[in-house]
């Protein structure tokens, strides 16, 4: 399919965005990356590859509500993969980040229909997508979401998330742990 509008949630350093720019040269992209050092690398990569005129980078975390969050940093992982979970409480050694809902981020995108959402936001997909209204979700024609297992005490599960997406009219693929 022809993609004109793409949202890359959890853009990291921009590898998917650069591939999307190459394979869909007419597309405009919105990249959402929460972790400040990774966001800086994303912006640098977009500039170095000459695509910043087609790609807007947002330094925010997706969450259930607008505001701010502490991002837990897992020091056991490499610097390229430090993002862990968003937590509404203060985290020891965490990084303070701005947070926005999916609807809030989409309000910056000047089209009604978004062709494609790629989402890999390290467990925050549960709260972000559950908080999104049917109308917000239906703005996307297609979604590819990396679903993470999260603490069962948060009442989040892949099955519950897929049921929510199905209630908005999407067909969810199989959950493969």
Coordinates of C-alpha atoms in Angstrom, one line a residue, residues 26-142:
X26 CA 6.0 10.7 -0.6
X27 CA 5.3 10.0 3.1
X28 CA 5.5 12.5 6.0
X29 CA 6.5 11.0 9.3
X30 CA 6.0 11.9 12.9
X31 CA 8.6 10.3 15.2
X32 CA 7.9 10.1 18.9
X33 CA 10.9 9.4 21.2
X34 CA 10.9 10.0 24.9
X35 CA 14.5 9.4 26.1
X36 CA 16.4 12.7 25.7
X37 CA 19.8 11.3 24.6
X38 CA 18.2 8.9 22.1
X39 CA 16.0 11.8 20.8
X40 CA 19.1 13.8 20.2
X41 CA 20.6 11.0 18.2
X42 CA 17.3 10.6 16.3
X43 CA 17.3 14.3 15.3
X44 CA 21.0 14.1 14.3
X45 CA 20.3 11.0 12.1
X46 CA 17.4 12.7 10.4
X47 CA 19.5 15.8 9.7
X48 CA 22.5 13.8 8.5
X49 CA 20.3 11.8 6.1
X50 CA 18.6 15.0 4.7
X51 CA 15.0 14.0 5.7
X52 CA 14.2 16.5 8.4
X53 CA 12.0 18.4 5.9
X54 CA 9.7 15.3 5.8
X55 CA 10.0 14.1 9.4
X56 CA 8.9 15.8 12.6
X57 CA 10.5 14.5 15.8
X58 CA 8.7 14.9 19.1
X59 CA 10.6 14.4 22.4
X60 CA 7.7 13.1 24.4
X61 CA 6.6 9.8 26.0
X62 CA 3.2 8.4 25.1
X63 CA 1.0 7.8 28.1
X64 CA -2.6 7.7 29.4
X65 CA -2.6 11.4 30.2
X66 CA -0.7 14.6 29.3
X67 CA 1.8 15.7 31.9
X68 CA 5.2 14.5 32.9
X69 CA 6.6 11.1 33.9
X70 CA 9.8 9.6 35.2
X71 CA 11.3 7.2 32.9
X72 CA 13.1 4.2 34.5
X73 CA 16.5 3.7 33.0
X74 CA 17.8 0.1 33.0
X75 CA 21.6 0.5 33.4
X76 CA 22.1 -3.2 32.7
X77 CA 21.2 -2.6 29.0
X78 CA 23.4 -1.0 26.4
X79 CA 23.1 2.8 25.9
X80 CA 21.2 2.2 22.7
X81 CA 18.6 0.2 24.5
X82 CA 18.3 1.8 27.9
X83 CA 14.5 2.6 27.8
X84 CA 12.5 0.5 30.2
X85 CA 9.1 1.4 31.6
X86 CA 7.2 4.6 32.2
X87 CA 6.2 4.9 35.8
X88 CA 3.7 7.5 37.2
X89 CA 5.7 7.6 40.5
X90 CA 9.3 9.0 40.9
X91 CA 11.9 6.5 40.0
X92 CA 15.3 6.3 41.6
X93 CA 17.7 7.4 38.9
X94 CA 14.9 8.0 36.5
X95 CA 14.8 10.6 33.8
X96 CA 12.1 13.3 33.8
X97 CA 10.2 13.4 30.4
X98 CA 7.1 15.2 29.0
X99 CA 4.2 12.9 28.4
X100 CA 1.3 13.2 26.0
X101 CA -1.7 11.1 25.1
X102 CA -2.0 9.6 21.6
X103 CA -4.9 11.9 20.9
X104 CA -2.8 14.9 21.9
X105 CA 0.1 13.9 19.6
X106 CA -2.3 13.3 16.7
X107 CA -3.7 16.8 17.2
X108 CA -0.4 18.0 15.7
X109 CA -0.9 16.0 12.5
X110 CA -2.9 17.9 9.9
X111 CA -4.7 14.9 8.3
X112 CA -7.7 12.9 9.4
X113 CA -6.4 9.5 8.4
X114 CA -2.9 8.2 9.3
X115 CA -1.8 5.4 7.0
X116 CA 0.5 3.5 9.4
X117 CA 1.5 3.4 13.1
X118 CA 4.6 1.6 14.2
X119 CA 4.7 1.4 18.0
X120 CA 7.4 0.0 20.3
X121 CA 7.2 2.0 23.5
X122 CA 8.5 -0.6 26.0
X123 CA 5.3 -1.5 27.9
X124 CA 3.6 1.9 27.7
X125 CA 1.5 0.7 24.8
X126 CA -1.0 -0.8 27.3
X127 CA -1.9 2.5 29.0
X128 CA -1.5 4.6 25.9
X129 CA -3.8 2.5 23.7
X130 CA -6.4 1.8 26.5
X131 CA -6.7 5.5 27.1
X132 CA -7.2 6.2 23.4
X133 CA -10.8 6.6 22.3
X134 CA -12.3 4.5 19.4
X135 CA -12.2 7.7 17.3
X136 CA -8.5 8.3 18.0
X137 CA -7.7 4.6 17.2
X138 CA -9.8 4.7 14.0
X139 CA -7.6 7.5 12.6
X140 CA -5.0 4.7 11.8
X141 CA -5.5 2.5 8.8
X142 CA -2.9 0.0 10.0

